[in-house]
Amino acid sequence: TVHVRTHTGEKPFTCEYCEKTFATRAHLTVHVRTHTGEKPFACEYCEKAFTTRSNLAVHLRTHTGEMPFVCEYCEKAFRTNGDLTVHVRTHTGEKPFAWEYCEKAFATNGELTVHVRTHTGEKPFACEYCDKAFLISGYLAVHVRTHTGEKPYACEYCDKAFKTNFDLTVHLRIHTGEKPFACEYCDK
């Protein structure tokens, strides 16, 4: 049975595209979609689609605003239990992901993966327009905008738009008057 396979490690279902193996046919089916691009679960509110029903359910919370996972330390709410788990580590200081070759530890496996790349020199995210490559996909996405000119972050007060959300945040201070950094010696 499927449960027995959790103990034996048996994985009788093999991907025809990459030879990766799985304990259940259902897990194989979901995996194969990473190769075929099939996304059978469509959002009724926008044009996004997903490989699994559970990923769609999480996405729907962006439309409904539902955030059912609440931090016991500060009452901040999250859309997924995984996001809550990572957040709780900011309170507890837990860093369960460590690499055997250096002293650093991290709150998420993703942070560890990026850190390991600083040691190995791996930059798996390559620009299609030039010869630059990046440690993180988000860095590549921002870089590509230097080629395409895309500025997806628009100001709600004027007609300016920006390549990054950070640039928009800094710009908004012109309109709001917010001054988040104060001099410790004077009122500026």
Short mmCIF file of C-alpha atoms in Angstrom, two decimals:
data_model
loop_
_atom_site.label_atom_id
_atom_site.label_comp_id
_atom_site.label_asym_id
_atom_site.label_seq_id
_atom_site.Cartn_x
_atom_site.Cartn_y
_atom_site.Cartn_z
CA THR A 1 0.00 0.00 0.00
CA VAL A 2 0.93 3.66 -0.24
CA HIS A 3 1.53 3.94 3.52
CA VAL A 4 3.99 1.05 3.52
CA ARG A 5 6.04 2.88 0.87
CA THR A 6 6.72 5.68 3.39
CA HIS A 7 8.64 3.08 5.40
CA THR A 8 10.23 1.10 2.56
CA GLY A 9 11.12 4.08 0.39
CA GLU A 10 9.72 2.28 -2.66
CA LYS A 11 8.90 4.63 -5.54
CA PRO A 12 7.43 2.56 -8.37
CA PHE A 13 6.15 5.44 -10.54
CA THR A 14 8.76 6.94 -12.90
CA CYS A 15 8.59 10.19 -14.87
CA GLU A 16 8.97 9.56 -18.59
CA TYR A 17 10.67 12.95 -19.05
CA CYS A 18 13.36 12.95 -16.37
CA GLU A 19 13.37 9.51 -14.69
CA LYS A 20 12.45 10.97 -11.26
CA THR A 21 10.47 8.42 -9.22
CA PHE A 22 7.43 8.75 -6.96
CA ALA A 23 5.62 6.70 -4.33
CA THR A 24 2.17 7.47 -5.78
CA ARG A 25 0.69 7.91 -9.23
CA ALA A 26 -0.93 11.17 -8.06
CA HIS A 27 2.45 12.68 -7.17
CA LEU A 28 3.81 11.59 -10.54
CA THR A 29 0.84 13.20 -12.32
CA VAL A 30 1.47 16.54 -10.61
CA HIS A 31 5.21 16.32 -11.35
CA VAL A 32 4.67 15.59 -15.06
CA ARG A 33 2.84 18.92 -15.30
CA THR A 34 6.17 20.67 -14.62
CA HIS A 35 7.33 19.22 -17.95
CA THR A 36 4.14 19.59 -19.98
CA GLY A 37 3.12 23.00 -18.63
CA GLU A 38 -0.42 21.72 -18.01
CA LYS A 39 -2.30 23.83 -15.45
CA PRO A 40 -5.81 22.41 -15.18
CA PHE A 41 -6.97 24.47 -12.18
CA ALA A 42 -8.00 27.96 -13.31
CA CYS A 43 -8.82 30.95 -11.11
CA GLU A 44 -12.34 32.26 -11.58
CA TYR A 45 -11.25 35.84 -10.78
CA CYS A 46 -8.15 36.29 -12.94
CA GLU A 47 -6.26 34.56 -15.74
CA LYS A 48 -3.93 32.51 -13.55
CA ALA A 49 -3.98 28.72 -13.57
CA PHE A 50 -2.29 26.11 -11.39
CA THR A 51 -0.95 22.57 -11.47
CA THR A 52 -2.78 21.54 -8.28
CA ARG A 53 -6.12 22.26 -6.65
CA SER A 54 -4.33 23.17 -3.39
CA ASN A 55 -2.19 25.81 -5.14
CA LEU A 56 -5.37 27.30 -6.60
CA ALA A 57 -6.97 27.35 -3.14
CA VAL A 58 -4.00 29.31 -1.74
CA HIS A 59 -4.12 31.70 -4.71
CA LEU A 60 -7.85 32.34 -4.23
CA ARG A 61 -7.01 33.83 -0.84
CA THR A 62 -5.32 36.74 -2.68
CA HIS A 63 -8.77 37.59 -4.04
CA THR A 64 -10.83 36.85 -0.92
CA GLY A 65 -8.35 38.33 1.54
CA GLU A 66 -8.62 35.23 3.70
CA MET A 67 -5.57 34.77 5.95
CA PRO A 68 -6.40 31.85 8.24
CA PHE A 69 -2.95 31.30 9.78
CA VAL A 70 -2.23 33.66 12.70
CA CYS A 71 1.03 34.17 14.58
CA GLU A 72 0.74 33.39 18.29
CA TYR A 73 3.43 35.99 19.10
CA CYS A 74 2.21 39.08 17.22
CA GLU A 75 -1.15 38.12 15.65
CA LYS A 76 0.06 38.81 12.10
CA ALA A 77 -1.94 36.67 9.67
CA PHE A 78 -0.82 34.64 6.64
CA ARG A 79 -2.36 32.89 3.64
CA THR A 80 -0.41 29.65 4.12
CA ASN A 81 0.79 27.64 7.08
CA GLY A 82 4.26 27.58 5.50
CA ASP A 83 4.42 31.39 5.47
CA LEU A 84 3.38 31.41 9.13
CA THR A 85 6.05 28.83 10.01
CA VAL A 86 8.78 30.96 8.42
CA HIS A 87 7.45 34.10 10.13
CA VAL A 88 7.39 32.46 13.58
CA ARG A 89 11.12 31.84 13.19
CA THR A 90 11.64 35.64 13.27
CA HIS A 91 10.35 35.46 16.85
CA THR A 92 12.02 32.23 17.95
CA GLY A 93 15.32 32.71 16.12
CA GLU A 94 15.11 29.13 14.85
CA LYS A 95 17.35 28.47 11.84
CA PRO A 96 16.96 24.80 10.97
CA PHE A 97 18.70 24.89 7.59
CA ALA A 98 22.49 24.65 7.85
CA TRP A 99 25.26 23.77 5.43
CA GLU A 100 27.98 21.42 6.62
CA TYR A 101 30.82 23.47 5.09
CA CYS A 102 30.36 26.76 6.95
CA GLU A 103 28.90 28.08 10.19
CA LYS A 104 25.82 29.80 8.72
CA ALA A 105 22.26 28.62 9.28
CA PHE A 106 19.00 29.90 7.81
CA ALA A 107 15.27 30.10 8.54
CA THR A 108 14.31 28.70 5.11
CA ASN A 109 15.71 26.11 2.73
CA GLY A 110 15.55 28.73 -0.04
CA GLU A 111 17.89 31.03 1.88
CA LEU A 112 20.30 28.12 2.36
CA THR A 113 20.16 27.29 -1.35
CA VAL A 114 21.08 30.87 -2.28
CA HIS A 115 23.88 30.91 0.30
CA VAL A 116 25.38 27.67 -1.04
CA ARG A 117 25.53 29.34 -4.47
CA THR A 118 27.80 32.05 -3.01
CA HIS A 119 30.27 29.26 -2.25
CA THR A 120 29.86 27.31 -5.48
CA GLY A 121 29.60 30.33 -7.79
CA GLU A 122 26.47 28.88 -9.41
CA LYS A 123 24.23 31.46 -11.07
CA PRO A 124 21.39 29.44 -12.58
CA PHE A 125 19.24 32.34 -13.78
CA ALA A 126 20.63 33.62 -17.10
CA CYS A 127 19.48 36.70 -19.00
CA GLU A 128 18.18 35.98 -22.50
CA TYR A 129 19.30 39.44 -23.69
CA CYS A 130 22.92 39.55 -22.45
CA ASP A 131 25.53 37.37 -20.78
CA LYS A 132 24.61 38.18 -17.17
CA ALA A 133 23.42 35.49 -14.77
CA PHE A 134 22.03 35.67 -11.25
CA LEU A 135 21.80 33.73 -7.98
CA ILE A 136 18.09 34.47 -7.55
CA SER A 137 15.26 34.49 -10.10
CA GLY A 138 13.93 37.78 -8.71
CA TYR A 139 17.26 39.49 -9.45
CA LEU A 140 17.00 38.27 -13.04
CA ALA A 141 13.41 39.55 -13.34
CA VAL A 142 14.49 43.04 -12.25
CA HIS A 143 17.52 42.95 -14.56
CA VAL A 144 15.45 41.93 -17.61
CA ARG A 145 13.47 45.15 -17.16
CA THR A 146 16.63 47.10 -18.04
CA HIS A 147 16.33 45.49 -21.48
CA THR A 148 12.55 45.54 -21.91
CA GLY A 149 11.87 48.90 -20.29
CA GLU A 150 8.98 47.37 -18.33
CA LYS A 151 7.97 49.37 -15.25
CA PRO A 152 5.22 47.39 -13.52
CA TYR A 153 5.06 49.46 -10.32
CA ALA A 154 2.90 52.54 -10.96
CA CYS A 155 2.46 55.48 -8.62
CA GLU A 156 -1.15 56.08 -7.59
CA TYR A 157 -0.55 59.85 -7.22
CA CYS A 158 1.21 60.71 -10.48
CA ASP A 159 2.08 59.17 -13.85
CA LYS A 160 5.47 57.74 -12.86
CA ALA A 161 6.21 54.02 -12.88
CA PHE A 162 9.17 51.99 -11.63
CA LYS A 163 11.08 48.77 -12.28
CA THR A 164 11.01 47.66 -8.64
CA ASN A 165 8.56 47.90 -5.76
CA PHE A 166 11.37 49.35 -3.64
CA ASP A 167 11.84 52.24 -6.09
CA LEU A 168 8.10 52.93 -5.95
CA THR A 169 8.14 52.87 -2.14
CA VAL A 170 10.95 55.45 -2.06
CA HIS A 171 9.12 57.60 -4.63
CA LEU A 172 5.83 57.53 -2.69
CA ARG A 173 7.53 59.40 0.16
CA ILE A 174 7.53 62.50 -2.08
CA HIS A 175 3.74 62.39 -2.03
CA THR A 176 3.14 61.17 1.54
CA GLY A 177 5.88 63.19 3.26
CA GLU A 178 7.01 60.07 5.11
CA LYS A 179 10.57 60.33 6.43
CA PRO A 180 11.48 56.93 7.84
CA PHE A 181 15.10 57.78 8.58
CA ALA A 182 15.76 60.46 11.22
CA CYS A 183 19.05 62.08 12.18
CA GLU A 184 19.95 61.38 15.81
CA TYR A 185 21.50 64.87 16.18
CA CYS A 186 18.89 67.17 14.61
CA ASP A 187 15.28 67.26 13.37
CA LYS A 188 16.13 66.28 9.79
#
